[in-house]
Amino acid sequence: MAKRYICLVCRNEIAHPNAECPYCKARSVIAEGASPRILGMVFGVMAAVFAVTGFYAKSFKAERSTRGQHHFGVAQELLAEGNHANAIKEYRNALSYAKEEPDYRLGLARALFEDERYAETENHLVDLRSQDPTSGILNYLLAQLAAKEGRLDEAVSYYRTAIHGRWEGDTEDRRLNLRLELVDLLETSGRDEQLAAELIALAEIMPDDRGIQHKLGALMLRTQLFDRASSLFQTLLEANPRDHEALLGRGEAEFQLGNYITARTQYNRAKLVRDDDATNERIALCNRIIELDPTRRGISLRERFRRSRVLIERARAATLKCQNPSGDAFVGPLVALPADLASALENADQALAGRPGRATDETVEANTLTAEELWNQASPLCNESTPLDPPLVHVMAKLSR
């Protein structure tokens, strides 16, 4: 069947597709029998155009991604080499191809931090953290930044969030290292109360590294966690009875707890491993304290009574020395004693006057209380510059516990 050509303006039939319509002089013609085929061709062309456009768009996007990754890789290498300025440029180049890529922004923040451009560093980190508040790495970097600028409260808060935050990979080792960093920060900043709290938390997940355990034990001694320190050092000694540092550590912990016999035992064991003057001095002090303590178990009532009188004598001597540190070289009137101290000193003189009474539990307790009262009243008069009686100081501290 032959095709019919129709004028699109007046709809009259014309002879040829290029002929002028004899009716309206138009040249807009359609082949009436070919419309489905033409439509198919049109749709095919359109599909091809879309395919080509999509291909080029995808290729363009892939090319941008490839270039961004290239700049990022170069930036990472430069940062590792310590070339911070050029690393920053490469990170910015990477971001020009992918503005919202978090790894690129994080890398840029790290490079800025290393280049000591802290204000811009913080802007990037705070913005990234607003999108991911539980990120361990972001909170850690903010903690480092705050610590660097002396904002310790913020640093501690960020560290604690990082410790409990989300990490990828070996999270337990990361959390342990963060705890140790926080401990170092609190130690150097002198925040002993917060340091003690972190040490207690660390004790619950005690690492196997003996070097770290020694360090934690020493910090526990510093923060007066004597019970925990003693327990930690004892654990170390169970694994190695000749651990010199652990022996000294446990000796010091027990000494501070007032367990002078146990402390002396630990110091003596440490001396067998390594003999030194400091350990010998500690042993000698333990001996002098033990020989003065009227509450020591296993000694006779007579010996307890004798020691209680010695306590009064030494408390009295310490009080008079605090009143007159210069001794015989002093010229002029002595400092007037407060009424309560003068009364306590008079009671001590009366207890020592004449012949000693009978040794009983009551007289031992009475003498001990007299010595304690005098010591407590004399303490405000004495100062750190006045050399006191070390064994007496420790025995009195033990009696007041």
Coordinates of C-alpha atoms in Angstrom, one line a residue:
M1 CA 0.0 0.0 0.0
A2 CA 1.4 3.4 -1.0
K3 CA 2.0 6.0 1.6
R4 CA -0.2 9.1 1.6
Y5 CA 1.3 12.4 2.4
I6 CA -0.9 14.8 4.4
C7 CA -0.4 18.6 4.9
L8 CA -0.2 19.2 8.7
V9 CA -1.8 22.7 8.3
C10 CA -4.9 22.0 6.2
R11 CA -5.0 18.2 6.3
N12 CA -5.3 17.9 2.5
E13 CA -3.4 15.3 0.6
I14 CA -0.4 16.3 -1.4
A15 CA 1.7 14.4 -4.0
H16 CA 5.2 14.5 -2.6
P17 CA 6.7 15.0 0.9
N18 CA 8.7 18.0 -0.3
A19 CA 5.9 19.5 -2.4
E20 CA 4.2 22.7 -1.6
C21 CA 0.6 22.2 -0.5
P22 CA -1.6 23.5 -3.3
Y23 CA -4.3 24.6 -0.9
C24 CA -2.4 26.5 1.9
K25 CA 1.1 26.7 0.4
A26 CA 2.5 25.0 3.5
R27 CA 5.4 22.5 3.5
S28 CA 4.7 20.7 6.8
V29 CA 4.0 17.1 5.8
I30 CA 3.5 13.8 7.6
A31 CA 3.4 10.3 6.1
E32 CA 0.1 9.0 7.5
G33 CA 1.0 5.3 7.3
A34 CA 4.5 5.7 9.0
S35 CA 3.7 7.4 12.4
P36 CA 4.4 4.3 14.7
R37 CA 7.7 3.8 13.1
I38 CA 8.6 7.4 13.4
L39 CA 7.6 7.5 17.1
G40 CA 9.7 4.5 17.7
M41 CA 12.6 6.2 16.1
V42 CA 12.0 9.3 18.2
F43 CA 11.9 7.3 21.4
G44 CA 15.0 5.3 20.4
V45 CA 16.9 8.5 19.8
M46 CA 15.7 9.9 23.1
A47 CA 16.8 6.7 25.0
A48 CA 20.2 6.9 23.3
V49 CA 20.5 10.5 24.3
F50 CA 19.6 9.7 27.9
A51 CA 22.0 6.7 27.9
V52 CA 24.9 8.8 26.5
T53 CA 24.1 11.6 29.0
G54 CA 24.0 9.1 31.9
F55 CA 27.2 7.5 30.8
Y56 CA 29.0 10.8 30.6
A57 CA 27.5 11.9 34.0
K58 CA 28.6 8.7 35.6
S59 CA 32.1 9.0 34.0
F60 CA 32.3 12.6 35.2
K61 CA 31.4 11.6 38.7
A62 CA 33.8 8.7 38.7
E63 CA 36.5 11.0 37.4
R64 CA 35.9 13.5 40.2
S65 CA 35.9 10.7 42.7
T66 CA 39.1 9.3 41.4
R67 CA 40.8 12.7 41.5
G68 CA 39.5 13.3 45.0
Q69 CA 40.9 10.0 46.2
H70 CA 44.2 10.7 44.5
H71 CA 44.6 14.1 46.3
F72 CA 43.5 12.4 49.5
G73 CA 46.1 9.7 49.2
V74 CA 48.8 12.3 48.4
A75 CA 47.7 14.3 51.5
Q76 CA 47.9 11.2 53.7
E77 CA 51.5 10.6 52.6
L78 CA 52.5 14.2 53.1
L79 CA 50.9 14.2 56.6
A80 CA 52.8 11.0 57.5
E81 CA 56.0 12.7 56.4
G82 CA 55.3 15.8 58.5
N83 CA 54.8 18.0 55.5
H84 CA 51.8 19.7 57.0
A85 CA 51.4 22.7 54.8
N86 CA 51.4 20.7 51.6
A87 CA 49.2 18.1 53.2
I88 CA 46.6 20.8 53.9
K89 CA 46.6 21.9 50.3
E90 CA 46.1 18.4 49.1
Y91 CA 43.2 17.8 51.5
R92 CA 41.6 21.0 50.3
N93 CA 42.0 19.8 46.7
A94 CA 40.4 16.5 47.7
L95 CA 37.5 18.3 49.2
S96 CA 37.0 20.4 46.1
Y97 CA 35.9 17.1 44.4
A98 CA 33.8 15.9 47.4
K99 CA 32.9 18.6 49.8
E100 CA 30.9 16.4 52.2
E101 CA 33.4 13.5 52.4
P102 CA 34.0 13.1 56.2
D103 CA 37.3 11.3 55.8
Y104 CA 38.7 14.2 53.8
R105 CA 37.5 16.8 56.3
L106 CA 38.9 14.6 59.2
G107 CA 42.3 14.4 57.4
L108 CA 42.3 18.2 56.9
A109 CA 41.5 18.7 60.6
R110 CA 44.4 16.5 61.6
A111 CA 46.8 18.3 59.3
L112 CA 45.6 21.7 60.6
F113 CA 46.1 20.5 64.2
E114 CA 49.7 19.4 63.4
D115 CA 50.2 22.8 61.8
E116 CA 49.0 24.4 65.1
R117 CA 46.0 26.1 63.4
Y118 CA 43.8 25.2 66.2
A119 CA 40.8 27.5 65.6
E120 CA 40.2 26.1 62.1
T121 CA 40.8 22.6 63.4
E122 CA 38.1 23.0 66.0
N123 CA 35.6 24.4 63.5
H124 CA 36.0 21.2 61.3
L125 CA 35.9 18.8 64.3
V126 CA 32.9 20.4 66.0
D127 CA 31.0 20.4 62.7
L128 CA 31.8 16.7 62.1
R129 CA 31.0 15.8 65.7
S130 CA 27.5 17.4 65.3
Q131 CA 26.8 14.8 62.6
D132 CA 28.3 11.9 64.6
P133 CA 28.4 12.7 68.4
T134 CA 29.5 9.2 69.4
S135 CA 32.6 9.0 67.1
G136 CA 35.6 8.0 69.1
I137 CA 38.2 9.6 66.9
L138 CA 36.4 12.9 66.7
N139 CA 36.0 13.2 70.5
Y140 CA 39.6 12.1 70.9
L141 CA 40.9 14.8 68.6
L142 CA 38.8 17.4 70.3
A143 CA 40.2 16.1 73.7
Q144 CA 43.7 16.6 72.4
L145 CA 42.9 20.0 71.1
A146 CA 41.3 21.1 74.4
A147 CA 44.2 19.8 76.4
K148 CA 46.7 21.6 74.1
E149 CA 44.9 24.9 74.8
G150 CA 44.6 24.3 78.6
R151 CA 40.8 23.7 78.6
L152 CA 41.1 20.8 81.0
D153 CA 37.5 20.3 81.9
E154 CA 36.5 20.1 78.2
A155 CA 39.5 17.7 77.5
V156 CA 38.5 15.4 80.3
S157 CA 34.9 15.3 79.1
Y158 CA 35.9 14.6 75.5
Y159 CA 38.3 11.9 76.6
R160 CA 35.6 10.1 78.6
T161 CA 33.2 10.3 75.6
A162 CA 36.0 8.9 73.3
I163 CA 36.7 6.1 75.8
H164 CA 33.0 5.0 75.6
G165 CA 32.5 6.1 72.0
R166 CA 32.3 4.1 68.7
W167 CA 35.6 2.8 67.3
E168 CA 36.5 0.5 64.5
G169 CA 39.1 -2.3 64.8
D170 CA 40.8 -3.2 68.0
T171 CA 38.6 -1.2 70.4
E172 CA 39.8 -2.6 73.7
D173 CA 43.4 -1.6 73.2
R174 CA 42.2 1.8 72.0
R175 CA 40.1 2.4 75.0
L176 CA 42.9 1.3 77.3
N177 CA 45.4 3.7 75.6
L178 CA 42.8 6.5 75.9
R179 CA 42.4 5.8 79.7
L180 CA 46.2 5.9 80.1
E181 CA 46.4 9.2 78.2
L182 CA 43.6 10.6 80.4
V183 CA 45.5 9.4 83.5
D184 CA 48.7 11.2 82.3
L185 CA 46.7 14.4 81.7
L186 CA 45.1 14.3 85.2
E187 CA 48.5 13.5 86.8
T188 CA 50.4 16.4 85.1
S189 CA 47.5 18.8 85.8
G190 CA 47.5 17.8 89.5
R191 CA 43.8 16.7 89.6
D192 CA 44.3 14.0 92.1
E193 CA 40.6 13.4 92.9
Q194 CA 39.7 12.8 89.2
L195 CA 42.9 10.8 88.8
A196 CA 41.9 8.5 91.7
A197 CA 38.5 7.9 90.1
E198 CA 40.2 7.0 86.8
L199 CA 42.6 4.7 88.6
I200 CA 39.8 2.9 90.3
A201 CA 38.1 2.4 86.9
L202 CA 41.4 1.2 85.4
A203 CA 41.8 -1.3 88.2
E204 CA 38.6 -3.1 87.1
I205 CA 40.2 -3.8 83.6
M206 CA 43.8 -4.1 84.7
P207 CA 46.0 -4.6 81.7
D208 CA 48.5 -7.5 81.6
D209 CA 51.5 -5.2 80.9
R210 CA 53.6 -5.2 84.1
G211 CA 55.1 -1.8 83.2
I212 CA 51.7 -0.2 83.1
Q213 CA 50.8 -2.0 86.3
H214 CA 53.8 -0.6 88.1
K215 CA 52.9 2.9 86.9
L216 CA 49.3 2.5 88.1
G217 CA 50.5 1.3 91.4
A218 CA 52.8 4.3 91.9
L219 CA 49.9 6.6 91.0
M220 CA 47.7 4.8 93.5
L221 CA 50.2 5.6 96.2
R222 CA 50.3 9.2 95.1
T223 CA 46.5 9.5 95.3
Q224 CA 46.4 7.7 98.6
L225 CA 44.6 4.6 97.3
F226 CA 46.8 2.6 99.6
D227 CA 44.6 -0.5 99.8
R228 CA 44.3 -0.8 96.1
A229 CA 48.0 -0.2 95.6
S230 CA 48.9 -2.9 98.1
S231 CA 46.6 -5.3 96.4
L232 CA 48.0 -4.5 92.9
F233 CA 51.6 -4.9 94.1
Q234 CA 50.7 -8.1 95.8
T235 CA 49.3 -9.5 92.5
L236 CA 52.6 -8.5 90.8
L237 CA 54.6 -10.3 93.5
E238 CA 52.6 -13.5 93.2
A239 CA 53.8 -13.6 89.6
N240 CA 57.3 -12.6 90.5
P241 CA 58.3 -12.6 94.2
R242 CA 61.6 -10.8 93.4
D243 CA 60.0 -7.8 91.7
H244 CA 62.0 -5.1 93.5
E245 CA 59.7 -2.3 92.4
A246 CA 56.6 -4.2 93.6
L247 CA 58.2 -5.0 96.9
L248 CA 59.0 -1.4 97.6
G249 CA 55.5 -0.4 96.4
R250 CA 53.7 -2.8 98.6
G251 CA 56.0 -1.8 101.5
E252 CA 55.1 1.8 101.1
A253 CA 51.4 1.1 100.8
E254 CA 51.4 -1.0 104.0
F255 CA 53.5 1.7 105.7
Q256 CA 50.9 4.4 104.8
L257 CA 48.2 2.1 106.1
G258 CA 49.9 1.9 109.5
N259 CA 50.8 -1.8 109.0
Y260 CA 54.5 -1.3 109.9
I261 CA 55.4 -4.9 110.5
T262 CA 54.1 -5.9 107.1
A263 CA 55.8 -2.9 105.6
R264 CA 59.1 -3.9 107.2
T265 CA 58.8 -7.4 105.9
Q266 CA 58.4 -6.1 102.3
Y267 CA 61.3 -3.7 102.7
N268 CA 63.5 -6.5 104.0
R269 CA 62.5 -8.7 101.0
A270 CA 63.4 -5.8 98.7
K271 CA 66.7 -5.5 100.4
L272 CA 67.5 -9.1 99.6
V273 CA 66.9 -8.3 95.9
R274 CA 68.8 -5.0 95.9
D275 CA 70.5 -3.4 98.9
D276 CA 70.4 0.4 99.0
D277 CA 70.5 3.2 101.5
A278 CA 66.9 4.3 101.0
T279 CA 65.5 0.9 101.7
N280 CA 67.7 0.5 104.8
E281 CA 66.5 3.9 106.1
R282 CA 62.9 2.8 105.6
I283 CA 63.6 -0.5 107.5
A284 CA 65.2 1.5 110.3
L285 CA 62.2 3.9 110.5
C286 CA 59.8 0.9 110.6
N287 CA 61.8 -0.6 113.5
R288 CA 61.7 2.7 115.5
I289 CA 57.9 3.0 115.0
I290 CA 57.3 -0.6 115.9
E291 CA 59.4 -0.2 119.1
L292 CA 57.5 2.9 120.1
D293 CA 53.9 1.7 119.4
P294 CA 52.1 0.8 122.7
T295 CA 49.3 -0.9 120.7
R296 CA 51.4 -3.5 119.1
R297 CA 50.1 -7.0 119.6
G298 CA 52.2 -9.6 121.4
I299 CA 54.0 -7.4 123.8
S300 CA 53.6 -7.6 127.6
L301 CA 51.5 -5.2 129.6
R302 CA 54.6 -3.9 131.3
E303 CA 56.2 -3.1 128.0
R304 CA 52.9 -1.4 126.8
F305 CA 53.0 0.7 129.9
R306 CA 56.6 1.7 129.4
R307 CA 55.9 2.7 125.8
S308 CA 52.9 4.8 126.8
R309 CA 55.1 6.8 129.1
V310 CA 57.8 7.2 126.4
L311 CA 55.0 8.5 124.1
I312 CA 54.2 11.3 126.7
E313 CA 57.9 12.1 127.1
R314 CA 58.5 12.4 123.3
A315 CA 55.3 14.4 122.7
R316 CA 56.3 16.8 125.5
A317 CA 59.8 17.2 124.0
A318 CA 58.4 17.8 120.5
T319 CA 56.0 20.5 122.0
L320 CA 58.8 22.3 123.7
K321 CA 60.9 22.2 120.6
C322 CA 58.1 23.7 118.6
Q323 CA 57.8 26.5 121.2
N324 CA 61.6 27.1 121.1
P325 CA 63.2 25.7 117.9
S326 CA 66.5 27.5 118.7
G327 CA 67.0 25.7 122.0
D328 CA 69.8 27.1 124.2
A329 CA 70.7 29.6 121.6
F330 CA 67.4 31.4 122.0
V331 CA 67.4 34.8 123.6
G332 CA 64.2 36.4 124.8
P333 CA 60.9 35.3 126.1
L334 CA 59.3 32.2 124.7
V335 CA 56.1 32.2 122.7
A336 CA 53.1 32.0 125.0
L337 CA 51.3 28.7 124.7
P338 CA 47.6 28.7 124.1
A339 CA 45.6 27.8 127.2
D340 CA 44.5 24.3 125.9
L341 CA 48.1 23.5 125.0
A342 CA 49.4 24.7 128.3
S343 CA 46.8 22.6 130.1
A344 CA 47.7 19.5 128.0
L345 CA 51.4 20.1 128.8
E346 CA 50.7 20.4 132.5
N347 CA 48.8 17.1 132.4
A348 CA 51.8 15.4 130.7
D349 CA 54.1 16.8 133.4
Q350 CA 51.8 15.4 136.1
A351 CA 51.7 12.0 134.4
L352 CA 55.5 11.8 134.3
A353 CA 56.0 13.2 137.8
G354 CA 57.2 10.9 140.6
R355 CA 57.6 7.2 140.3
P356 CA 55.6 5.3 137.6
G357 CA 52.4 3.8 138.8
R358 CA 51.3 0.2 138.4
A359 CA 51.0 -1.2 134.9
T360 CA 47.4 -1.8 134.1
D361 CA 45.3 -1.6 130.9
E362 CA 43.7 1.6 132.4
T363 CA 47.0 3.3 133.1
V364 CA 48.3 2.4 129.6
E365 CA 45.1 3.9 128.1
A366 CA 45.3 7.0 130.3
N367 CA 49.0 7.6 129.3
T368 CA 48.2 7.1 125.6
L369 CA 45.3 9.6 125.8
T370 CA 47.5 12.1 127.6
A371 CA 50.1 11.9 124.8
E372 CA 47.4 12.1 122.1
E373 CA 45.9 15.2 123.7
L374 CA 49.2 17.0 124.0
W375 CA 50.2 16.1 120.4
N376 CA 46.8 17.3 119.0
Q377 CA 47.1 20.6 120.8
A378 CA 50.7 21.1 119.8
S379 CA 50.2 20.4 116.1
P380 CA 49.0 23.9 115.2
L381 CA 52.1 25.4 116.9
C382 CA 54.5 23.2 115.0
N383 CA 55.1 23.8 111.3
E384 CA 56.9 22.0 108.5
S385 CA 60.1 23.8 109.0
T386 CA 60.4 22.4 112.6
P387 CA 62.1 19.0 112.5
L388 CA 59.9 16.7 114.4
D389 CA 60.2 13.1 115.7
P390 CA 59.3 10.9 112.7
P391 CA 58.5 7.7 114.7
L392 CA 56.3 9.7 117.0
V393 CA 54.5 11.3 114.0
H394 CA 53.6 7.9 112.6
V395 CA 52.6 6.4 115.9
M396 CA 50.4 9.3 116.6
A397 CA 48.8 9.1 113.2
K398 CA 48.1 5.4 113.7
L399 CA 46.5 6.1 117.1
S400 CA 44.2 8.7 115.6
R401 CA 42.9 6.3 112.9

